[in-house]
Short mmCIF file of N, CA, C and O in Angstrom, two decimals:
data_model
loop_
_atom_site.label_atom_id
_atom_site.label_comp_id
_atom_site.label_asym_id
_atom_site.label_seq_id
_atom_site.Cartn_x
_atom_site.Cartn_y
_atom_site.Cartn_z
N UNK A 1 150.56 -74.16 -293.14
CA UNK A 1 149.82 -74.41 -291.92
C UNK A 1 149.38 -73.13 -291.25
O UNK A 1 148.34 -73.08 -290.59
N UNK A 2 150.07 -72.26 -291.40
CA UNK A 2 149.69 -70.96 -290.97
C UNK A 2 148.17 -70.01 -291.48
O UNK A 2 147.71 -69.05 -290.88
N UNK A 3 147.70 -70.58 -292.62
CA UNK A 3 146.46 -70.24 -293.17
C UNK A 3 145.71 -71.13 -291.80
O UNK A 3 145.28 -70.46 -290.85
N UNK A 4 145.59 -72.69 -291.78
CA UNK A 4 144.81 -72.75 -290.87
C UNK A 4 144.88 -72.44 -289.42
O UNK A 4 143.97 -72.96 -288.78
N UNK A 5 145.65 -71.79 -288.80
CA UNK A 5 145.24 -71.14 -287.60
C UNK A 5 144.81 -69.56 -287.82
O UNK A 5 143.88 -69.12 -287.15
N UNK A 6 145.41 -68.79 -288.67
CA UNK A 6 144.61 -67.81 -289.11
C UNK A 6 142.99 -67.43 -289.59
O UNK A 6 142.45 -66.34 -289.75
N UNK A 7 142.59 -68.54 -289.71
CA UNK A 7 141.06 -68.62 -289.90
C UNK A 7 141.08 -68.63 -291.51
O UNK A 7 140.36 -68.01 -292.29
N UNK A 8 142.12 -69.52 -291.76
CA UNK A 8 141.50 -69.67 -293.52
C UNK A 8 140.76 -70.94 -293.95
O UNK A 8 139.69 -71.16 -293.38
N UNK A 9 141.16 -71.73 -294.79
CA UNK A 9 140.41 -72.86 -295.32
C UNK A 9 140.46 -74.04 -294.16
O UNK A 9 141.61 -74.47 -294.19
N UNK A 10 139.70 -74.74 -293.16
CA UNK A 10 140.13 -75.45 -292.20
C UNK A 10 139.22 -77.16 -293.01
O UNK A 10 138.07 -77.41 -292.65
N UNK A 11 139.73 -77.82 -293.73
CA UNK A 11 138.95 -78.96 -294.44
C UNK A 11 139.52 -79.60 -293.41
O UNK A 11 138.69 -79.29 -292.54
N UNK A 12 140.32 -80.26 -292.85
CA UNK A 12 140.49 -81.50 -292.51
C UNK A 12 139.58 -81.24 -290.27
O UNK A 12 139.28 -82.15 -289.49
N UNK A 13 139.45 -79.77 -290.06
CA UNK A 13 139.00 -79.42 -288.57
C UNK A 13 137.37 -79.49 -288.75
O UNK A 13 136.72 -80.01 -289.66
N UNK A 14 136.91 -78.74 -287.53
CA UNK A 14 135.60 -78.41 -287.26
C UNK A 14 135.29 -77.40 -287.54
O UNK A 14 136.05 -77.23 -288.50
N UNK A 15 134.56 -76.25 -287.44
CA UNK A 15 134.13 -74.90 -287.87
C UNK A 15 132.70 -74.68 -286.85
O UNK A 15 131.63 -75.29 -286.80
N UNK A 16 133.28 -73.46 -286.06
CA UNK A 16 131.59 -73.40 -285.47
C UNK A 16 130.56 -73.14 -286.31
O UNK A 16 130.75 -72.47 -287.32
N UNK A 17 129.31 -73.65 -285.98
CA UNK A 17 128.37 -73.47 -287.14
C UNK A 17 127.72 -72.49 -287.05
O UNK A 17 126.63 -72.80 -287.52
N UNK A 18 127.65 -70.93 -286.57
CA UNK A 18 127.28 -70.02 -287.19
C UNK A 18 128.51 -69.18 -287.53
O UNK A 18 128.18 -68.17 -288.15
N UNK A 19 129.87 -69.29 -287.32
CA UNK A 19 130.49 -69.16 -288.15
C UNK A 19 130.76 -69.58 -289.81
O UNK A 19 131.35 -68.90 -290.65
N UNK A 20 130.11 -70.98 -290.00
CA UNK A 20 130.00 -71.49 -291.53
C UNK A 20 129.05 -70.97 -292.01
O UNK A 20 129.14 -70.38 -293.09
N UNK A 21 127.89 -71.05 -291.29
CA UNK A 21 126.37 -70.44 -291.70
C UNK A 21 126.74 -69.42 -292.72
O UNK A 21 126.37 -69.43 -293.89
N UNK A 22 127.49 -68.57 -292.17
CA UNK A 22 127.86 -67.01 -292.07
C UNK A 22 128.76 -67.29 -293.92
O UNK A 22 128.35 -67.13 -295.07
N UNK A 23 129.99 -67.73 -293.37
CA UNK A 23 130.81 -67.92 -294.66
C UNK A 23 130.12 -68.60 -295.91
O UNK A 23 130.47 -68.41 -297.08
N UNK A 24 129.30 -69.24 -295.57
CA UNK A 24 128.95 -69.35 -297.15
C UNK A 24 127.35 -69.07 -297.29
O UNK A 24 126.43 -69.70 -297.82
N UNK A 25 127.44 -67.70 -296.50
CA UNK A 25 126.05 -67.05 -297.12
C UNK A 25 125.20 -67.09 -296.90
O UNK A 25 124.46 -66.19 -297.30
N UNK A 26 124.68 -68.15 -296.11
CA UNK A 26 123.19 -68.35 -295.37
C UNK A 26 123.00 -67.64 -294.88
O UNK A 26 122.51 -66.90 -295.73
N UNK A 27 122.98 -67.05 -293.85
CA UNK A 27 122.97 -65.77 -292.89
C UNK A 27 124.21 -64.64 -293.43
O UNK A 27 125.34 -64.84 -293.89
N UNK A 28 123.21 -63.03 -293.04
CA UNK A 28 124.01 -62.14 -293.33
C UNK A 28 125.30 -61.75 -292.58
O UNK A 28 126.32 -61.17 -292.94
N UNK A 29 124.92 -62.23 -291.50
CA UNK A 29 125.80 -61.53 -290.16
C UNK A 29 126.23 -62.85 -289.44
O UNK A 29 125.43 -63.77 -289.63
N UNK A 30 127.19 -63.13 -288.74
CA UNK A 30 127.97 -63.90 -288.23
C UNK A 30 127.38 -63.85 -286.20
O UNK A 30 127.85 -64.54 -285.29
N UNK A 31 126.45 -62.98 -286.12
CA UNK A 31 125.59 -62.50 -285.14
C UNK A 31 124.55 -62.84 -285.66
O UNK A 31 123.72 -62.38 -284.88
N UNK A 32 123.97 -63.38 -286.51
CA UNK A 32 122.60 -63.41 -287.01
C UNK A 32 122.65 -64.83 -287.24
O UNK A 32 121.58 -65.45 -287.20
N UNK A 33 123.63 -65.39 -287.47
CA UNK A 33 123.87 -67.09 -287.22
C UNK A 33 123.52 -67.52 -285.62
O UNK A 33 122.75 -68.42 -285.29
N UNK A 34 124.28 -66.65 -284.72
CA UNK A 34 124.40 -67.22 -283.77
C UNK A 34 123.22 -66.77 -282.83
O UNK A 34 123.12 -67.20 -281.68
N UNK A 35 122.12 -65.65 -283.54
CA UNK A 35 120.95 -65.56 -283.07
C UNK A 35 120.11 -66.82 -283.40
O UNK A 35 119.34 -67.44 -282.67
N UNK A 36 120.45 -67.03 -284.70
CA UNK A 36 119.37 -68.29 -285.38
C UNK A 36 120.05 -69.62 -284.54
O UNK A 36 119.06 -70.28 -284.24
N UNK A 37 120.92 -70.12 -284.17
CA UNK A 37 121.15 -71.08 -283.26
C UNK A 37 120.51 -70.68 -281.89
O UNK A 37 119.52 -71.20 -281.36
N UNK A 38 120.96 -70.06 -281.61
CA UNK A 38 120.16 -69.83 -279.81
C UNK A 38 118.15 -69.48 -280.26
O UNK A 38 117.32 -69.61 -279.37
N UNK A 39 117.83 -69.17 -281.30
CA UNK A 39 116.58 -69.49 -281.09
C UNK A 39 116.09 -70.83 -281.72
O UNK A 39 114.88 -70.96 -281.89
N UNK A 40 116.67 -71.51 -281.95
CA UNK A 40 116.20 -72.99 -282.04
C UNK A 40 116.24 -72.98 -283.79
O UNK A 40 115.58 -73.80 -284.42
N UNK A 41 117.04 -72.02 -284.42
CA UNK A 41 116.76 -72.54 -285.92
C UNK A 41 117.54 -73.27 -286.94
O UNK A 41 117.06 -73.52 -288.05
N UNK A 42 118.81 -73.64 -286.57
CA UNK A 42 119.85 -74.29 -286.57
C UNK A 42 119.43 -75.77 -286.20
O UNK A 42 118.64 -75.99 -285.28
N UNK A 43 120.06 -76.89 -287.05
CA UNK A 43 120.22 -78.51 -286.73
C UNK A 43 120.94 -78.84 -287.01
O UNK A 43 121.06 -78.41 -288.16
N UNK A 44 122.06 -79.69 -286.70
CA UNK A 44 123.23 -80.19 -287.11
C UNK A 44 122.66 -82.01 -287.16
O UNK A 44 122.25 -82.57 -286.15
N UNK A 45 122.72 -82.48 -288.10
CA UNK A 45 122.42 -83.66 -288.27
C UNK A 45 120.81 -84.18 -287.14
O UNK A 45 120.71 -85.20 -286.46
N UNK A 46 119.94 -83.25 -287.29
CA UNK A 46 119.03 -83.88 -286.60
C UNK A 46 118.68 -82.97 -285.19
O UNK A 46 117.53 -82.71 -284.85
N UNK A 47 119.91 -82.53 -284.46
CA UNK A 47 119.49 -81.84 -283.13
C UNK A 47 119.85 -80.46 -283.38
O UNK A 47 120.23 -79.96 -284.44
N UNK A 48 119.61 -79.78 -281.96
CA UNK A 48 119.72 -78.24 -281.77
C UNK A 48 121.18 -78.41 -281.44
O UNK A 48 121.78 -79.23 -280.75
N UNK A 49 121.75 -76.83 -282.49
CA UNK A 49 122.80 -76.50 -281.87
C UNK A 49 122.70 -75.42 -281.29
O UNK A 49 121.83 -74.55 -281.37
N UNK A 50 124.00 -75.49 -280.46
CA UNK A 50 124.47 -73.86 -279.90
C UNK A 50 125.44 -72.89 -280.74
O UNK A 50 126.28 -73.61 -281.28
N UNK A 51 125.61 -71.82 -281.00
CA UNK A 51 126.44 -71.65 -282.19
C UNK A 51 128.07 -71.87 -282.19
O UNK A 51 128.73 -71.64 -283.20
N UNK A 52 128.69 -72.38 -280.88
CA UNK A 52 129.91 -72.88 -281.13
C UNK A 52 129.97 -74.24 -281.21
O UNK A 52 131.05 -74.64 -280.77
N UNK A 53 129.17 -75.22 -281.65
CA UNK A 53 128.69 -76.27 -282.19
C UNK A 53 129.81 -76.37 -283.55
O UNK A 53 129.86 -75.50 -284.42
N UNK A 54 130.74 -77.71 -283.55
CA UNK A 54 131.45 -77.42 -284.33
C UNK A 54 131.07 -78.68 -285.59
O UNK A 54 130.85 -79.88 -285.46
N UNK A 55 131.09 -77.84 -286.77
CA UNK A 55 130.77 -78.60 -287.88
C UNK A 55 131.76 -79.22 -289.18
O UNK A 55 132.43 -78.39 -289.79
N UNK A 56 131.82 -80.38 -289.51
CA UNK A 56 132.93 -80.99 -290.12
C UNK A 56 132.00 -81.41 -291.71
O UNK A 56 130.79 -81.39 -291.95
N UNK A 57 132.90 -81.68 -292.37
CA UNK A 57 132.41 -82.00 -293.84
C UNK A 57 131.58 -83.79 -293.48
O UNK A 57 131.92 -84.79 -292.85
N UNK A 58 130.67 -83.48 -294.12
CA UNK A 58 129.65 -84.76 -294.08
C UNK A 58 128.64 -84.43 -293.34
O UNK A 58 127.78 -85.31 -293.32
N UNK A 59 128.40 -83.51 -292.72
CA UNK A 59 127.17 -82.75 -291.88
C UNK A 59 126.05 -82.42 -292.48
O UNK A 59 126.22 -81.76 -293.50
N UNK A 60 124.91 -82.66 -292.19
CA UNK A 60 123.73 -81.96 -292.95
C UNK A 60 123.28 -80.68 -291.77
O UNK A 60 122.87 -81.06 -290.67
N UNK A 61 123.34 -79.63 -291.99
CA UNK A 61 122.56 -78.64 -291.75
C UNK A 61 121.23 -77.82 -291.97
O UNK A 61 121.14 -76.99 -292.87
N UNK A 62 120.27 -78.09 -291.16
CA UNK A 62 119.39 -77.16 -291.21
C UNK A 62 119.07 -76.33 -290.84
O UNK A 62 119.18 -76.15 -289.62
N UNK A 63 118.30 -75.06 -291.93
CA UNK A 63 118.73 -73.67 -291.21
C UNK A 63 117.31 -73.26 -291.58
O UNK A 63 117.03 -73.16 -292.77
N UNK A 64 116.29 -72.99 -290.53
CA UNK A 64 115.24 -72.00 -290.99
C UNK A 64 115.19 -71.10 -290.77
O UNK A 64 115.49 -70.62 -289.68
N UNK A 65 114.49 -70.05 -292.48
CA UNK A 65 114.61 -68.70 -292.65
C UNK A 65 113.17 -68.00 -292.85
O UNK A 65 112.03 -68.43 -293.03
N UNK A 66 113.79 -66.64 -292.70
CA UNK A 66 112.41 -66.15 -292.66
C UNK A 66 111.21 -66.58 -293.58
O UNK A 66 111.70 -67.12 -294.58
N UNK A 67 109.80 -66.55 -293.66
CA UNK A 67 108.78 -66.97 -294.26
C UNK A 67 108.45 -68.64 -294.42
O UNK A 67 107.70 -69.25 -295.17
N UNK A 68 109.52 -69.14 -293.19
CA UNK A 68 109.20 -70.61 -293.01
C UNK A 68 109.95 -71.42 -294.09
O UNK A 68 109.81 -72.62 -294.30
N UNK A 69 110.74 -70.62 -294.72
CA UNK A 69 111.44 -71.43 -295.71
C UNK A 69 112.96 -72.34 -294.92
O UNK A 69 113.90 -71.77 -294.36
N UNK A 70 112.82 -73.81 -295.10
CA UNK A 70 114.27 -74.06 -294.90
C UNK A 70 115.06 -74.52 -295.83
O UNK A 70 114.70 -75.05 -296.88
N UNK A 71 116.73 -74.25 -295.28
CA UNK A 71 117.68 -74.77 -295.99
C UNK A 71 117.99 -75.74 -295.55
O UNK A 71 117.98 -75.75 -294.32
N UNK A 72 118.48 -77.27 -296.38
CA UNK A 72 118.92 -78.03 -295.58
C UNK A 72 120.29 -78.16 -296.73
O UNK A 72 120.12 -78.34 -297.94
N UNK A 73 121.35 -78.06 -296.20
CA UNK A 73 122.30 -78.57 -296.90
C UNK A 73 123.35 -79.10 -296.11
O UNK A 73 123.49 -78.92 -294.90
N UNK A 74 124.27 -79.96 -297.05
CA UNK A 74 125.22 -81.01 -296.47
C UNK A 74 126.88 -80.46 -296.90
O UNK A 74 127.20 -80.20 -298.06
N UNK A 75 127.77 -80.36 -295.78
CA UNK A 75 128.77 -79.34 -295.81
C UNK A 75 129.79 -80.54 -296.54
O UNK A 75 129.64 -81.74 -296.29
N UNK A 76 130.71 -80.08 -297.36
CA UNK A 76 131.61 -80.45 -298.13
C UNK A 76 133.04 -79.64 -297.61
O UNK A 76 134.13 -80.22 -297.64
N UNK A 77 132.94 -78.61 -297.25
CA UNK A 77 133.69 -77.66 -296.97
C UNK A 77 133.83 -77.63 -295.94
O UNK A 77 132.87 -78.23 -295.46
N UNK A 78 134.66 -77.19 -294.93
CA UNK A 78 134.74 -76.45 -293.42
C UNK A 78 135.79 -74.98 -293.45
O UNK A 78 136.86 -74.89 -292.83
N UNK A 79 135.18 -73.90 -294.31
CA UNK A 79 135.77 -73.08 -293.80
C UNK A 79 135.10 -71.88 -292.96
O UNK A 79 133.96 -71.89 -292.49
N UNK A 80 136.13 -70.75 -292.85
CA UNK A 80 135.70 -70.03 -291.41
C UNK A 80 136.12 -68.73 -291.96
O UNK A 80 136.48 -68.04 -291.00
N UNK A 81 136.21 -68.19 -292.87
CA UNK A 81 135.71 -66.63 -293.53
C UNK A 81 134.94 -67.02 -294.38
O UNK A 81 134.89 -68.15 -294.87
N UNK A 82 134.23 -66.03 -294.64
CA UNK A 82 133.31 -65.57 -295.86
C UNK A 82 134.15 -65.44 -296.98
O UNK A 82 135.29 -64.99 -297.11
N UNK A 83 133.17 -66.02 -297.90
CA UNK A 83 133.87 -66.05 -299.41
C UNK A 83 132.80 -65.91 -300.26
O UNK A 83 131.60 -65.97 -300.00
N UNK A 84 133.25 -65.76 -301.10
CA UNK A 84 132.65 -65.05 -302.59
C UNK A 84 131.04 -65.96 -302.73
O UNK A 84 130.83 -66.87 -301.92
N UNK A 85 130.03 -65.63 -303.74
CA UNK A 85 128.73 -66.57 -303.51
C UNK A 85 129.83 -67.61 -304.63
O UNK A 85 130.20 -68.73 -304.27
N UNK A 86 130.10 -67.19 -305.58
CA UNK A 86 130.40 -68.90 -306.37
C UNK A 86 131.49 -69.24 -305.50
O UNK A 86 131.63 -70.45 -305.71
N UNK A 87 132.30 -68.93 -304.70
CA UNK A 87 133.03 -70.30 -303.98
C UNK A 87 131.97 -70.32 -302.94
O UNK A 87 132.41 -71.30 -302.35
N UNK A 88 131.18 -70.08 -302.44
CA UNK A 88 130.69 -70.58 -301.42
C UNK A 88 129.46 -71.73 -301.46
O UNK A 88 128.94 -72.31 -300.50
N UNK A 89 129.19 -71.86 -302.93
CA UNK A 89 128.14 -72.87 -303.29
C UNK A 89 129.09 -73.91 -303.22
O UNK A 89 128.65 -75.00 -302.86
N UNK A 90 130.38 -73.81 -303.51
CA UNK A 90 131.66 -74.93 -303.94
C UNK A 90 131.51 -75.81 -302.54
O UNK A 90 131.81 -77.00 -302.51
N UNK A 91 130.98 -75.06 -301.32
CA UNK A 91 131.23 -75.84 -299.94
C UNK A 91 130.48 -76.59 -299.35
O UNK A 91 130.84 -77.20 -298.34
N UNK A 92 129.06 -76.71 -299.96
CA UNK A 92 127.80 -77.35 -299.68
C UNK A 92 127.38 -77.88 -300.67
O UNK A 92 127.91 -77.53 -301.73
N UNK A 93 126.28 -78.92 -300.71
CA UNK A 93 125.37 -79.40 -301.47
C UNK A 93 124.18 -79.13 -300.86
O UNK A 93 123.92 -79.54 -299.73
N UNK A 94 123.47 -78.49 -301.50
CA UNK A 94 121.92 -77.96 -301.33
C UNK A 94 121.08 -78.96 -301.99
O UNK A 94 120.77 -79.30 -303.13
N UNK A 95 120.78 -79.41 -300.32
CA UNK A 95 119.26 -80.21 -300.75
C UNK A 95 117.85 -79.39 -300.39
O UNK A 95 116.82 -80.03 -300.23
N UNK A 96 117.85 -78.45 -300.31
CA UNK A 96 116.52 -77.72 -299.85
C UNK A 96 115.52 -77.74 -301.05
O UNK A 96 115.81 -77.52 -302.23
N UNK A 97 113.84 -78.14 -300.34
CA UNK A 97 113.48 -77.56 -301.35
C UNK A 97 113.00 -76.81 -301.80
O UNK A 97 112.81 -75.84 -301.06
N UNK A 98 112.41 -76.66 -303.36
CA UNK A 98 112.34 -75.70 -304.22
C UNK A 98 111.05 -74.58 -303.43
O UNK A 98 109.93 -75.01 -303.12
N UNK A 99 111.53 -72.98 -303.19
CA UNK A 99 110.77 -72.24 -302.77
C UNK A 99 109.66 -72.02 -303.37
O UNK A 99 109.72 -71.90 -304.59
N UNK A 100 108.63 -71.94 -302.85
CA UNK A 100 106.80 -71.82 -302.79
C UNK A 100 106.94 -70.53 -303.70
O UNK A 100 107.51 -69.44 -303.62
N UNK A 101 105.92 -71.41 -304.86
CA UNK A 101 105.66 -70.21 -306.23
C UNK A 101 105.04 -68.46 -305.07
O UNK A 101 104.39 -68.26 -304.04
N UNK A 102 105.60 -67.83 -305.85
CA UNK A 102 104.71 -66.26 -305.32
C UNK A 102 103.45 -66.34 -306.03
O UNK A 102 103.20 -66.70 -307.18
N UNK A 103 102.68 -65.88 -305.03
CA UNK A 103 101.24 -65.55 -305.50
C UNK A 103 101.02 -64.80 -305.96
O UNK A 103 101.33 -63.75 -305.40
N UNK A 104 100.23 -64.67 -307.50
CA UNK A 104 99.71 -64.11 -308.35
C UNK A 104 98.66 -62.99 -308.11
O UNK A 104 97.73 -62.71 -308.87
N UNK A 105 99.09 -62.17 -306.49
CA UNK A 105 97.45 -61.23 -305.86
C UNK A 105 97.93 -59.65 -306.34
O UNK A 105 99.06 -59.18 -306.44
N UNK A 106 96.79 -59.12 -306.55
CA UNK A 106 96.91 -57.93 -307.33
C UNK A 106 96.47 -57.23 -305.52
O UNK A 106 95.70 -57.44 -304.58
N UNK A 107 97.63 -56.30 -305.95
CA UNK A 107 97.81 -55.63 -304.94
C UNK A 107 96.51 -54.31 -304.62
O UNK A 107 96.35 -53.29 -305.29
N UNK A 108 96.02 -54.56 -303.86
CA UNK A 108 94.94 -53.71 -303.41
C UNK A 108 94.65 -52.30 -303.25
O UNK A 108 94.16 -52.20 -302.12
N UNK A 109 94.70 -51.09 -303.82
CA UNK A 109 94.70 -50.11 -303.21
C UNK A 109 95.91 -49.61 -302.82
O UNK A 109 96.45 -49.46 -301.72
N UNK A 110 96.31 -49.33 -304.25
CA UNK A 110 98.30 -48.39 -304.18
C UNK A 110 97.30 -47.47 -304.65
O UNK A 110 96.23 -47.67 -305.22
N UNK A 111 98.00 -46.24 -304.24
CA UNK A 111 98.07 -45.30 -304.04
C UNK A 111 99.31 -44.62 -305.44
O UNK A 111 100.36 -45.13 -305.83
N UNK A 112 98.81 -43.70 -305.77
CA UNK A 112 99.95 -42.79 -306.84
C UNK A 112 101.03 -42.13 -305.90
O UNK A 112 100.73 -41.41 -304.95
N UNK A 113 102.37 -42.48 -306.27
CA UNK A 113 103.54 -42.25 -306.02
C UNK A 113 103.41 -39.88 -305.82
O UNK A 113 103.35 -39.04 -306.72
N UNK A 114 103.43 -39.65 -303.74
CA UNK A 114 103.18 -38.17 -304.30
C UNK A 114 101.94 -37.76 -303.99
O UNK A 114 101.89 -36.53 -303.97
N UNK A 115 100.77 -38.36 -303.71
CA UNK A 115 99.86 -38.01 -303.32
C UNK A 115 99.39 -37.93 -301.73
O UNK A 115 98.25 -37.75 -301.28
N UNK A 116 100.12 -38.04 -301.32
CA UNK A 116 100.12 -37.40 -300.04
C UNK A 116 99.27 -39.00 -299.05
O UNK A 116 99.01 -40.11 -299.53
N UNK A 117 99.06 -38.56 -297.81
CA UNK A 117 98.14 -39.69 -297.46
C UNK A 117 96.77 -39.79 -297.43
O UNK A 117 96.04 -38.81 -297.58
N UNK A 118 96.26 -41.23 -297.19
CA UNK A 118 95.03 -41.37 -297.81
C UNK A 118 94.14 -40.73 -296.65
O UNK A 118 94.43 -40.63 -295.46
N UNK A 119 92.80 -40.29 -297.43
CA UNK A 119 91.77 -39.37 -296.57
C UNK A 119 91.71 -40.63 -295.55
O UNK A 119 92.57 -41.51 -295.44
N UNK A 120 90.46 -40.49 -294.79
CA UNK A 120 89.70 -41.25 -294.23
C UNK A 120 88.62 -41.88 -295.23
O UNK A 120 88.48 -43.11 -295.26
N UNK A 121 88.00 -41.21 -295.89
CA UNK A 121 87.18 -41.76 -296.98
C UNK A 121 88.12 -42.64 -297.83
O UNK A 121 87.64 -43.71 -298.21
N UNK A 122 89.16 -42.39 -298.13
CA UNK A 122 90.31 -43.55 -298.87
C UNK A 122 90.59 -44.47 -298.38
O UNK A 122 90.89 -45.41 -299.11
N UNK A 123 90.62 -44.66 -296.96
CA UNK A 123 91.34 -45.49 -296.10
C UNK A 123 89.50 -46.27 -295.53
O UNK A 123 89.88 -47.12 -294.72
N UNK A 124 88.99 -46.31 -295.54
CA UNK A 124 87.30 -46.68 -295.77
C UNK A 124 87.20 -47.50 -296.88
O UNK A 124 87.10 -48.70 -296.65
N UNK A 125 87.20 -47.09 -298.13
CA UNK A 125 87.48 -47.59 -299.53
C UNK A 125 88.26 -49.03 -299.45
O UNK A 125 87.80 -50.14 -299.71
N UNK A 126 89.55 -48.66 -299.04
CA UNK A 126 90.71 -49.92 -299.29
C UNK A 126 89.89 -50.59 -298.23
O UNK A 126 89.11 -51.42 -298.70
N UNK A 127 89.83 -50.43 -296.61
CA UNK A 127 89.22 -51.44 -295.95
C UNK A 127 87.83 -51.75 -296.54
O UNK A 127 87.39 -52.63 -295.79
N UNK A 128 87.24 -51.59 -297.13
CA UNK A 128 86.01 -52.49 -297.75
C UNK A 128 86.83 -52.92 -298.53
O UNK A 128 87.27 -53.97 -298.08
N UNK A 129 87.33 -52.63 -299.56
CA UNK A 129 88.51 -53.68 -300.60
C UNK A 129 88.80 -54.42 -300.20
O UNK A 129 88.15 -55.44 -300.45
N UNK A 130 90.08 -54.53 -299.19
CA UNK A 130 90.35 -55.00 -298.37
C UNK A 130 89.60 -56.51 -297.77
O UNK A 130 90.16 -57.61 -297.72
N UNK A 131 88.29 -56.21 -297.38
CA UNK A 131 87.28 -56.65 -296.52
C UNK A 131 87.90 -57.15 -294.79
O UNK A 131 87.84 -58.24 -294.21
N UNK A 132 88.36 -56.05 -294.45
CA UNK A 132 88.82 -56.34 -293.22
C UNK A 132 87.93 -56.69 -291.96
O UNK A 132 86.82 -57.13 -292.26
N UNK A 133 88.16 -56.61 -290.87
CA UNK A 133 87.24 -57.52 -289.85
C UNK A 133 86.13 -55.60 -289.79
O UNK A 133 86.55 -54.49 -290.14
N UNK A 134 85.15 -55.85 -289.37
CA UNK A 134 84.22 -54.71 -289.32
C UNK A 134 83.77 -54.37 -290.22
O UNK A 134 82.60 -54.07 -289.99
N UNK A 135 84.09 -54.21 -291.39
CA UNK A 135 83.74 -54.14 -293.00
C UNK A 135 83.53 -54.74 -293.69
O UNK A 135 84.48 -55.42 -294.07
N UNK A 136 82.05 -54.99 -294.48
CA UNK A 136 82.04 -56.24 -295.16
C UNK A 136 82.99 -55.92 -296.64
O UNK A 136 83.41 -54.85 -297.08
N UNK A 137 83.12 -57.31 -297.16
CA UNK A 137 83.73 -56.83 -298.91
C UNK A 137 82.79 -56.17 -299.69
O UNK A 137 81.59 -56.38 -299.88
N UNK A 138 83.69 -55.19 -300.17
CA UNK A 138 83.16 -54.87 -302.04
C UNK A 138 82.32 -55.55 -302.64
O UNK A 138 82.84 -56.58 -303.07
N UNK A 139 80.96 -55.43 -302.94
CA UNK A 139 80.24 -56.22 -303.95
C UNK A 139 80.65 -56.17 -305.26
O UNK A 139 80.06 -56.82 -306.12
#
């Protein structure tokens, strides 16, 4: 019994939810959970939480991350340290879905690794490449 008041495996309690966030990896920082709750990116079955919002096994969580991607997964687990990535998949079921193919765009106007920065005549060049607002495109 002494593991669970120490902050070890708590299955049968609650767990604040950017403390879980945190333990199994969603978020880097255990501060970065509880930023993503106070800005509205956190759901515990449907509503907004606050990050001492306490979360029990059977919960679906949603967590949106940067580039608009979300996670939604459903907690199996309730613990409250961080653990390894393969035990920490052990604590959720991930229903999110599958992330948006990367686009196939050829990157515009790199520059050689060392060459110092681009003139003004270079930086002219890429914005017609480019075709930024004031410049028409490259024929």
């Amino acid at each position: 019994m002494a593991s669970e008041t120490s902050g070890g495996d708590a299955t049968a309690g609650t767990v604040r939810v950017d403390s879980w966030i945190w333990s199994v990896r969603l978020v880097k920082s255990r501060s970065m959970g509880a930023a993503a709750c106070k800005g509205g990116h956190v759901r515990v079955n449907g509503e907004r939480v606050k990050p001492a919002y306490g979360v029990k096994p059977g919960d679906e969580v949603r967590l949106r991350q940067a580039g608009g991607r979300e996670r939604i997964v459903i907690v199996k687990r309730a613990i409250r340290k961080r653990v390894g990535a393969p035990v920490a998949v052990e604590c959720y079921v991930d229903n999110s879905p599958p992330p948006p193919p990367r686009e196939a765009v050829a990157p515009a106007g790199i520059r050689d690794r060392g060459t110092g920065r681009p003139t003004k005549r270079d930086r002219r060049e890429l914005e017609r490449l480019r075709g930024t607002p004031g410049h028409p495109p490259a024929p």
